[in-house]
Amino acid sequence: SQQGEEDPQALSIQEGENATMNCSYKTSINNLQWYRQNSGRGLVHLILIRSNEREKHSGRLRVTLDTSKKSSSLLITASRAADTASYFCATWGASGTYKYIFGTGTRLKVLA
Amino acid sequence: KAGVTQTPRYLIKTRGQQVTLSCSPISGHRSVSWYQQTPGQGLQFLFEYFSETQRNKGNFPGRFSGRQFSNSRSEMNVSTLELGDSALYLCASSLVGPHYEQYFGPGTRLTVT
């Protein structure tokens, strides 16, 4: 079964609005990463947040991590049509296990 | 700096055949990971190679194998192809490993008939 489960599975918003997507995972992690995938640029790394960090920013992206709830959220502010893509969280397991698992993804559509 | 390249981009094979996919990582990257992406199962980790050694392996049958050469280029082989092996196979390279930033190639779309 997938370690990461993104929520919602699909999201449709207007350009300029904010988009929030969530990721839940099951086991202890060392870090969590978010990726974007679209047909034009393939799979691209967006941001990495370590297990001892609670929040991280990169441009219009804000990621939070709550290890007590085993969840993370990705916020895209002032969305653009070019943000239309699928977004995945990926986790690297802790406790000596070296398992790298992608979530199921959120399909974001930004309407112009 | 050139990105990750994968060859071929598209492949059609028949059940029972075998296939070899190739991946050239970004220069200087010693870690190469392989993933299978399907609509039903999503992105699944196959295995990772670092300096010619397989460091970790996902939950795939032994029909899926790989290797890495001294120049960090990697190949993935699937033997006795099944219809369910139809997927997009992605290769990613990294300086350290998949637990840090990875750079993905465009993928090889394999169709098994």
PDB file of N, CA and C in Angstrom, chain A residues 13-98:
ATOM      1  N   ILE A  13      -9.139  25.177  -9.353  1.00  0.00           N
ATOM      2  CA  ILE A  13      -9.257  26.528  -8.792  1.00  0.00           C
ATOM      3  C   ILE A  13      -9.076  27.562  -9.893  1.00  0.00           C
ATOM      4  N   GLN A  14      -9.389  28.801  -9.587  1.00  0.00           N
ATOM      5  CA  GLN A  14      -9.192  29.891 -10.526  1.00  0.00           C
ATOM      6  C   GLN A  14      -7.784  30.466 -10.351  1.00  0.00           C
ATOM      7  N   GLU A  15      -7.272  30.976 -11.427  1.00  0.00           N
ATOM      8  CA  GLU A  15      -5.962  31.625 -11.388  1.00  0.00           C
ATOM      9  C   GLU A  15      -5.981  32.723 -10.331  1.00  0.00           C
ATOM     10  N   GLY A  16      -4.904  32.797  -9.577  1.00  0.00           N
ATOM     11  CA  GLY A  16      -4.820  33.804  -8.526  1.00  0.00           C
ATOM     12  C   GLY A  16      -5.215  33.294  -7.156  1.00  0.00           C
ATOM     13  N   GLU A  17      -5.967  32.209  -7.116  1.00  0.00           N
ATOM     14  CA  GLU A  17      -6.359  31.625  -5.835  1.00  0.00           C
ATOM     15  C   GLU A  17      -5.215  30.790  -5.272  1.00  0.00           C
ATOM     16  N   ASN A  18      -5.349  30.467  -4.001  1.00  0.00           N
ATOM     17  CA  ASN A  18      -4.368  29.589  -3.368  1.00  0.00           C
ATOM     18  C   ASN A  18      -4.829  28.137  -3.471  1.00  0.00           C
ATOM     19  N   ALA A  19      -3.878  27.237  -3.567  1.00  0.00           N
ATOM     20  CA  ALA A  19      -4.182  25.810  -3.613  1.00  0.00           C
ATOM     21  C   ALA A  19      -3.481  25.119  -2.463  1.00  0.00           C
ATOM     22  N   THR A  20      -4.226  24.310  -1.744  1.00  0.00           N
ATOM     23  CA  THR A  20      -3.651  23.551  -0.633  1.00  0.00           C
ATOM     24  C   THR A  20      -3.897  22.077  -0.839  1.00  0.00           C
ATOM     25  N   MET A  21      -2.852  21.318  -0.721  1.00  0.00           N
ATOM     26  CA  MET A  21      -2.997  19.873  -0.816  1.00  0.00           C
ATOM     27  C   MET A  21      -2.265  19.224   0.352  1.00  0.00           C
ATOM     28  N   ASN A  22      -2.774  18.094   0.768  1.00  0.00           N
ATOM     29  CA  ASN A  22      -2.274  17.449   1.970  1.00  0.00           C
ATOM     30  C   ASN A  22      -1.740  16.059   1.673  1.00  0.00           C
ATOM     31  N   CYS A  23      -0.834  15.636   2.520  1.00  0.00           N
ATOM     32  CA  CYS A  23      -0.230  14.317   2.377  1.00  0.00           C
ATOM     33  C   CYS A  23      -0.163  13.674   3.752  1.00  0.00           C
ATOM     34  N   SER A  24      -0.618  12.442   3.834  1.00  0.00           N
ATOM     35  CA  SER A  24      -0.483  11.706   5.085  1.00  0.00           C
ATOM     36  C   SER A  24       0.388  10.484   4.827  1.00  0.00           C
ATOM     37  N   TYR A  25       1.143  10.104   5.838  1.00  0.00           N
ATOM     38  CA  TYR A  25       2.029   8.958   5.696  1.00  0.00           C
ATOM     39  C   TYR A  25       1.921   8.087   6.944  1.00  0.00           C
ATOM     40  N   LYS A  26       2.526   6.910   6.864  1.00  0.00           N
ATOM     41  CA  LYS A  26       2.237   5.929   7.914  1.00  0.00           C
ATOM     42  C   LYS A  26       3.380   5.675   8.895  1.00  0.00           C
ATOM     43  N   THR A  27       4.607   5.768   8.429  1.00  0.00           N
ATOM     44  CA  THR A  27       5.712   5.413   9.328  1.00  0.00           C
ATOM     45  C   THR A  27       6.592   6.619   9.622  1.00  0.00           C
ATOM     46  N   SER A  28       7.533   6.449  10.512  1.00  0.00           N
ATOM     47  CA  SER A  28       8.473   7.542  10.815  1.00  0.00           C
ATOM     48  C   SER A  28       9.291   7.864   9.578  1.00  0.00           C
ATOM     49  N   ILE A  29       9.607   9.117   9.432  1.00  0.00           N
ATOM     50  CA  ILE A  29      10.346   9.534   8.244  1.00  0.00           C
ATOM     51  C   ILE A  29      11.566  10.362   8.632  1.00  0.00           C
ATOM     52  N   ASN A  30      12.522  10.423   7.723  1.00  0.00           N
ATOM     53  CA  ASN A  30      13.660  11.325   7.877  1.00  0.00           C
ATOM     54  C   ASN A  30      13.389  12.655   7.204  1.00  0.00           C
ATOM     55  N   ASN A  31      12.752  12.576   6.059  1.00  0.00           N
ATOM     56  CA  ASN A  31      12.349  13.801   5.401  1.00  0.00           C
ATOM     57  C   ASN A  31      11.178  13.520   4.476  1.00  0.00           C
ATOM     58  N   LEU A  32      10.611  14.571   3.966  1.00  0.00           N
ATOM     59  CA  LEU A  32       9.479  14.466   3.057  1.00  0.00           C
ATOM     60  C   LEU A  32       9.718  15.439   1.924  1.00  0.00           C
ATOM     61  N   GLN A  33       9.426  14.991   0.728  1.00  0.00           N
ATOM     62  CA  GLN A  33       9.643  15.846  -0.438  1.00  0.00           C
ATOM     63  C   GLN A  33       8.347  15.993  -1.217  1.00  0.00           C
ATOM     64  N   TRP A  34       8.238  17.102  -1.891  1.00  0.00           N
ATOM     65  CA  TRP A  34       7.106  17.321  -2.797  1.00  0.00           C
ATOM     66  C   TRP A  34       7.637  17.429  -4.222  1.00  0.00           C
ATOM     67  N   TYR A  35       6.904  16.794  -5.132  1.00  0.00           N
ATOM     68  CA  TYR A  35       7.248  16.812  -6.543  1.00  0.00           C
ATOM     69  C   TYR A  35       6.044  17.251  -7.359  1.00  0.00           C
ATOM     70  N   ARG A  36       6.321  17.796  -8.522  1.00  0.00           N
ATOM     71  CA  ARG A  36       5.279  18.167  -9.471  1.00  0.00           C
ATOM     72  C   ARG A  36       5.522  17.404 -10.765  1.00  0.00           C
ATOM     73  N   GLN A  37       4.439  16.966 -11.375  1.00  0.00           N
ATOM     74  CA  GLN A  37       4.550  16.262 -12.645  1.00  0.00           C
ATOM     75  C   GLN A  37       3.545  16.816 -13.625  1.00  0.00           C
ATOM     76  N   ASN A  38       4.035  17.272 -14.762  1.00  0.00           N
ATOM     77  CA  ASN A  38       3.147  17.643 -15.851  1.00  0.00           C
ATOM     78  C   ASN A  38       3.723  17.099 -17.145  1.00  0.00           C
ATOM     79  N   SER A  39       2.912  17.136 -18.163  1.00  0.00           N
ATOM     80  CA  SER A  39       3.316  16.497 -19.417  1.00  0.00           C
ATOM     81  C   SER A  39       4.487  17.213 -20.057  1.00  0.00           C
ATOM     82  N   GLY A  40       4.621  18.496 -19.794  1.00  0.00           N
ATOM     83  CA  GLY A  40       5.669  19.264 -20.443  1.00  0.00           C
ATOM     84  C   GLY A  40       7.044  19.075 -19.844  1.00  0.00           C
ATOM     85  N   ARG A  41       7.120  19.077 -18.501  1.00  0.00           N
ATOM     86  CA  ARG A  41       8.429  19.057 -17.844  1.00  0.00           C
ATOM     87  C   ARG A  41       8.686  17.790 -17.044  1.00  0.00           C
ATOM     88  N   GLY A  42       7.794  16.835 -17.127  1.00  0.00           N
ATOM     89  CA  GLY A  42       8.030  15.595 -16.387  1.00  0.00           C
ATOM     90  C   GLY A  42       7.927  15.813 -14.896  1.00  0.00           C
ATOM     91  N   LEU A  43       8.659  14.992 -14.143  1.00  0.00           N
ATOM     92  CA  LEU A  43       8.610  15.024 -12.681  1.00  0.00           C
ATOM     93  C   LEU A  43       9.725  15.927 -12.170  1.00  0.00           C
ATOM     94  N   VAL A  44       9.342  16.935 -11.387  1.00  0.00           N
ATOM     95  CA  VAL A  44      10.300  17.930 -10.925  1.00  0.00           C
ATOM     96  C   VAL A  44      10.239  18.051  -9.403  1.00  0.00           C
ATOM     97  N   HIS A  45      11.410  18.069  -8.785  1.00  0.00           N
ATOM     98  CA  HIS A  45      11.499  18.231  -7.340  1.00  0.00           C
ATOM     99  C   HIS A  45      11.161  19.678  -6.972  1.00  0.00           C
ATOM    100  N   LEU A  46      10.278  19.839  -5.980  1.00  0.00           N
ATOM    101  CA  LEU A  46       9.876  21.180  -5.560  1.00  0.00           C
ATOM    102  C   LEU A  46      10.566  21.602  -4.266  1.00  0.00           C
ATOM    103  N   ILE A  47      10.456  20.756  -3.250  1.00  0.00           N
ATOM    104  CA  ILE A  47      10.940  21.174  -1.938  1.00  0.00           C
ATOM    105  C   ILE A  47      11.120  19.952  -1.047  1.00  0.00           C
ATOM    106  N   LEU A  48      12.097  20.025  -0.159  1.00  0.00           N
ATOM    107  CA  LEU A  48      12.360  18.974   0.816  1.00  0.00           C
ATOM    108  C   LEU A  48      12.252  19.565   2.205  1.00  0.00           C
ATOM    109  N   ILE A  49      11.553  18.883   3.073  1.00  0.00           N
ATOM    110  CA  ILE A  49      11.454  19.325   4.460  1.00  0.00           C
ATOM    111  C   ILE A  49      11.905  18.177   5.349  1.00  0.00           C
ATOM    112  N   ARG A  50      12.803  18.481   6.278  1.00  0.00           N
ATOM    113  CA  ARG A  50      13.336  17.448   7.151  1.00  0.00           C
ATOM    114  C   ARG A  50      12.385  17.195   8.319  1.00  0.00           C
ATOM    115  N   SER A  51      12.560  16.077   8.952  1.00  0.00           N
ATOM    116  CA  SER A  51      11.633  15.699  10.020  1.00  0.00           C
ATOM    117  C   SER A  51      11.701  16.648  11.222  1.00  0.00           C
ATOM    118  N   ASN A  52      12.804  17.387  11.375  1.00  0.00           N
ATOM    119  CA  ASN A  52      12.914  18.326  12.501  1.00  0.00           C
ATOM    120  C   ASN A  52      12.502  19.751  12.112  1.00  0.00           C
ATOM    121  N   GLU A  53      11.985  19.909  10.915  1.00  0.00           N
ATOM    122  CA  GLU A  53      11.483  21.204  10.473  1.00  0.00           C
ATOM    123  C   GLU A  53       9.958  21.186  10.475  1.00  0.00           C
ATOM    124  N   ARG A  54       9.391  22.342  10.697  1.00  0.00           N
ATOM    125  CA  ARG A  54       7.920  22.419  10.739  1.00  0.00           C
ATOM    126  C   ARG A  54       7.354  23.150   9.534  1.00  0.00           C
ATOM    127  N   GLU A  55       8.149  24.043   8.970  1.00  0.00           N
ATOM    128  CA  GLU A  55       7.660  24.831   7.852  1.00  0.00           C
ATOM    129  C   GLU A  55       8.839  25.216   6.963  1.00  0.00           C
ATOM    130  N   LYS A  56       8.554  25.292   5.677  1.00  0.00           N
ATOM    131  CA  LYS A  56       9.592  25.686   4.741  1.00  0.00           C
ATOM    132  C   LYS A  56       8.955  26.428   3.575  1.00  0.00           C
ATOM    133  N   HIS A  57       9.656  27.434   3.076  1.00  0.00           N
ATOM    134  CA  HIS A  57       9.137  28.237   1.983  1.00  0.00           C
ATOM    135  C   HIS A  57      10.082  28.165   0.795  1.00  0.00           C
ATOM    136  N   SER A  58       9.485  28.241  -0.392  1.00  0.00           N
ATOM    137  CA  SER A  58      10.284  28.363  -1.608  1.00  0.00           C
ATOM    138  C   SER A  58       9.434  29.090  -2.621  1.00  0.00           C
ATOM    139  N   GLY A  59       9.731  30.367  -2.830  1.00  0.00           N
ATOM    140  CA  GLY A  59       8.928  31.166  -3.750  1.00  0.00           C
ATOM    141  C   GLY A  59       7.472  31.202  -3.327  1.00  0.00           C
ATOM    142  N   ARG A  60       6.584  30.763  -4.205  1.00  0.00           N
ATOM    143  CA  ARG A  60       5.140  30.742  -3.889  1.00  0.00           C
ATOM    144  C   ARG A  60       4.715  29.467  -3.170  1.00  0.00           C
ATOM    145  N   LEU A  61       5.648  28.633  -2.821  1.00  0.00           N
ATOM    146  CA  LEU A  61       5.339  27.372  -2.158  1.00  0.00           C
ATOM    147  C   LEU A  61       5.609  27.470  -0.665  1.00  0.00           C
ATOM    148  N   ARG A  62       4.676  26.908   0.102  1.00  0.00           N
ATOM    149  CA  ARG A  62       4.894  26.777   1.539  1.00  0.00           C
ATOM    150  C   ARG A  62       4.547  25.357   1.938  1.00  0.00           C
ATOM    151  N   VAL A  63       5.456  24.713   2.599  1.00  0.00           N
ATOM    152  CA  VAL A  63       5.246  23.345   3.039  1.00  0.00           C
ATOM    153  C   VAL A  63       5.291  23.300   4.558  1.00  0.00           C
ATOM    154  N   THR A  64       4.362  22.561   5.124  1.00  0.00           N
ATOM    155  CA  THR A  64       4.387  22.327   6.563  1.00  0.00           C
ATOM    156  C   THR A  64       4.477  20.836   6.817  1.00  0.00           C
ATOM    157  N   LEU A  65       5.020  20.512   7.954  1.00  0.00           N
ATOM    158  CA  LEU A  65       5.161  19.113   8.339  1.00  0.00           C
ATOM    159  C   LEU A  65       4.766  18.961   9.797  1.00  0.00           C
ATOM    160  N   ASP A  66       3.878  18.044  10.057  1.00  0.00           N
ATOM    161  CA  ASP A  66       3.466  17.718  11.425  1.00  0.00           C
ATOM    162  C   ASP A  66       3.754  16.246  11.654  1.00  0.00           C
ATOM    163  N   THR A  67       4.872  15.960  12.268  1.00  0.00           N
ATOM    164  CA  THR A  67       5.269  14.559  12.443  1.00  0.00           C
ATOM    165  C   THR A  67       4.383  13.844  13.461  1.00  0.00           C
ATOM    166  N   SER A  68       3.766  14.594  14.362  1.00  0.00           N
ATOM    167  CA  SER A  68       2.880  13.942  15.339  1.00  0.00           C
ATOM    168  C   SER A  68       1.621  13.424  14.664  1.00  0.00           C
ATOM    169  N   LYS A  69       1.197  14.114  13.632  1.00  0.00           N
ATOM    170  CA  LYS A  69       0.013  13.691  12.879  1.00  0.00           C
ATOM    171  C   LYS A  69       0.400  12.935  11.613  1.00  0.00           C
ATOM    172  N   LYS A  70       1.692  12.815  11.376  1.00  0.00           N
ATOM    173  CA  LYS A  70       2.177  12.157  10.173  1.00  0.00           C
ATOM    174  C   LYS A  70       1.512  12.764   8.931  1.00  0.00           C
ATOM    175  N   SER A  71       1.640  14.063   8.822  1.00  0.00           N
ATOM    176  CA  SER A  71       1.015  14.726   7.677  1.00  0.00           C
ATOM    177  C   SER A  71       1.828  15.938   7.258  1.00  0.00           C
ATOM    178  N   SER A  72       1.638  16.315   6.007  1.00  0.00           N
ATOM    179  CA  SER A  72       2.299  17.484   5.445  1.00  0.00           C
ATOM    180  C   SER A  72       1.310  18.185   4.531  1.00  0.00           C
ATOM    181  N   SER A  73       1.497  19.467   4.364  1.00  0.00           N
ATOM    182  CA  SER A  73       0.660  20.186   3.420  1.00  0.00           C
ATOM    183  C   SER A  73       1.526  21.046   2.521  1.00  0.00           C
ATOM    184  N   LEU A  74       1.061  21.205   1.309  1.00  0.00           N
ATOM    185  CA  LEU A  74       1.715  22.061   0.325  1.00  0.00           C
ATOM    186  C   LEU A  74       0.733  23.159  -0.051  1.00  0.00           C
ATOM    187  N   LEU A  75       1.155  24.386   0.124  1.00  0.00           N
ATOM    188  CA  LEU A  75       0.338  25.542  -0.245  1.00  0.00           C
ATOM    189  C   LEU A  75       1.005  26.247  -1.413  1.00  0.00           C
ATOM    190  N   ILE A  76       0.251  26.448  -2.473  1.00  0.00           N
ATOM    191  CA  ILE A  76       0.721  27.240  -3.609  1.00  0.00           C
ATOM    192  C   ILE A  76      -0.080  28.524  -3.597  1.00  0.00           C
ATOM    193  N   THR A  77       0.591  29.630  -3.436  1.00  0.00           N
ATOM    194  CA  THR A  77      -0.119  30.905  -3.381  1.00  0.00           C
ATOM    195  C   THR A  77      -0.189  31.538  -4.768  1.00  0.00           C
ATOM    196  N   ALA A  78      -1.212  32.336  -4.965  1.00  0.00           N
ATOM    197  CA  ALA A  78      -1.387  33.071  -6.230  1.00  0.00           C
ATOM    198  C   ALA A  78      -1.150  32.160  -7.425  1.00  0.00           C
ATOM    199  N   SER A  79      -1.925  31.121  -7.520  1.00  0.00           N
ATOM    200  CA  SER A  79      -1.684  30.090  -8.531  1.00  0.00           C
ATOM    201  C   SER A  79      -1.798  30.635  -9.952  1.00  0.00           C
ATOM    202  N   ARG A  80      -1.094  29.977 -10.834  1.00  0.00           N
ATOM    203  CA  ARG A  80      -1.065  30.331 -12.244  1.00  0.00           C
ATOM    204  C   ARG A  80      -1.468  29.128 -13.064  1.00  0.00           C
ATOM    205  N   ALA A  81      -1.856  29.352 -14.294  1.00  0.00           N
ATOM    206  CA  ALA A  81      -2.226  28.243 -15.174  1.00  0.00           C
ATOM    207  C   ALA A  81      -1.082  27.245 -15.308  1.00  0.00           C
ATOM    208  N   ALA A  82       0.141  27.752 -15.255  1.00  0.00           N
ATOM    209  CA  ALA A  82       1.317  26.886 -15.388  1.00  0.00           C
ATOM    210  C   ALA A  82       1.503  25.957 -14.194  1.00  0.00           C
ATOM    211  N   ASP A  83       0.780  26.202 -13.114  1.00  0.00           N
ATOM    212  CA  ASP A  83       0.849  25.312 -11.947  1.00  0.00           C
ATOM    213  C   ASP A  83       0.005  24.066 -12.141  1.00  0.00           C
ATOM    214  N   THR A  84      -0.785  24.028 -13.211  1.00  0.00           N
ATOM    215  CA  THR A  84      -1.596  22.852 -13.499  1.00  0.00           C
ATOM    216  C   THR A  84      -0.690  21.635 -13.652  1.00  0.00           C
ATOM    217  N   ALA A  85      -0.888  20.652 -12.794  1.00  0.00           N
ATOM    218  CA  ALA A  85      -0.004  19.495 -12.756  1.00  0.00           C
ATOM    219  C   ALA A  85      -0.511  18.535 -11.690  1.00  0.00           C
ATOM    220  N   SER A  86       0.157  17.401 -11.568  1.00  0.00           N
ATOM    221  CA  SER A  86      -0.075  16.501 -10.443  1.00  0.00           C
ATOM    222  C   SER A  86       1.029  16.719  -9.435  1.00  0.00           C
ATOM    223  N   TYR A  87       0.668  16.717  -8.178  1.00  0.00           N
ATOM    224  CA  TYR A  87       1.623  16.970  -7.104  1.00  0.00           C
ATOM    225  C   TYR A  87       1.698  15.734  -6.214  1.00  0.00           C
ATOM    226  N   PHE A  88       2.925  15.314  -5.940  1.00  0.00           N
ATOM    227  CA  PHE A  88       3.150  14.113  -5.141  1.00  0.00           C
ATOM    228  C   PHE A  88       4.019  14.437  -3.937  1.00  0.00           C
ATOM    229  N   CYS A  89       3.710  13.780  -2.841  1.00  0.00           N
ATOM    230  CA  CYS A  89       4.645  13.808  -1.733  1.00  0.00           C
ATOM    231  C   CYS A  89       5.427  12.500  -1.762  1.00  0.00           C
ATOM    232  N   ALA A  90       6.633  12.542  -1.272  1.00  0.00           N
ATOM    233  CA  ALA A  90       7.483  11.345  -1.245  1.00  0.00           C
ATOM    234  C   ALA A  90       8.217  11.321   0.083  1.00  0.00           C
ATOM    235  N   THR A  91       8.253  10.152   0.675  1.00  0.00           N
ATOM    236  CA  THR A  91       8.874  10.044   1.988  1.00  0.00           C
ATOM    237  C   THR A  91      10.014   9.038   1.978  1.00  0.00           C
ATOM    238  N   TRP A  92      10.992   9.320   2.798  1.00  0.00           N
ATOM    239  CA  TRP A  92      12.097   8.403   3.020  1.00  0.00           C
ATOM    240  C   TRP A  92      12.000   7.934   4.458  1.00  0.00           C
ATOM    241  N   GLY A  93      11.843   6.628   4.617  1.00  0.00           N
ATOM    242  CA  GLY A  93      11.592   6.073   5.935  1.00  0.00           C
ATOM    243  C   GLY A  93      12.770   6.166   6.862  1.00  0.00           C
ATOM    244  N   ALA A  94      12.474   6.242   8.135  1.00  0.00           N
ATOM    245  CA  ALA A  94      13.504   6.293   9.163  1.00  0.00           C
ATOM    246  C   ALA A  94      13.689   4.905   9.763  1.00  0.00           C
ATOM    247  N   SER A  95      14.252   4.838  10.910  1.00  0.00           N
ATOM    248  CA  SER A  95      14.428   3.583  11.648  1.00  0.00           C
ATOM    249  C   SER A  95      15.241   2.566  10.875  1.00  0.00           C
ATOM    250  N   GLY A  96      16.235   3.030  10.148  1.00  0.00           N
ATOM    251  CA  GLY A  96      17.111   2.099   9.450  1.00  0.00           C
ATOM    252  C   GLY A  96      16.551   1.533   8.173  1.00  0.00           C
ATOM    253  N   THR A  97      15.291   1.804   7.906  1.00  0.00           N
ATOM    254  CA  THR A  97      14.749   1.296   6.648  1.00  0.00           C
ATOM    255  C   THR A  97      14.964   2.339   5.576  1.00  0.00           C
ATOM    256  N   TYR A  98      15.336   1.895   4.455  1.00  0.00           N
ATOM    257  CA  TYR A  98      15.610   2.826   3.372  1.00  0.00           C
ATOM    258  C   TYR A  98      14.562   2.596   2.302  1.00  0.00           C
TER     259      TYR A  98
END
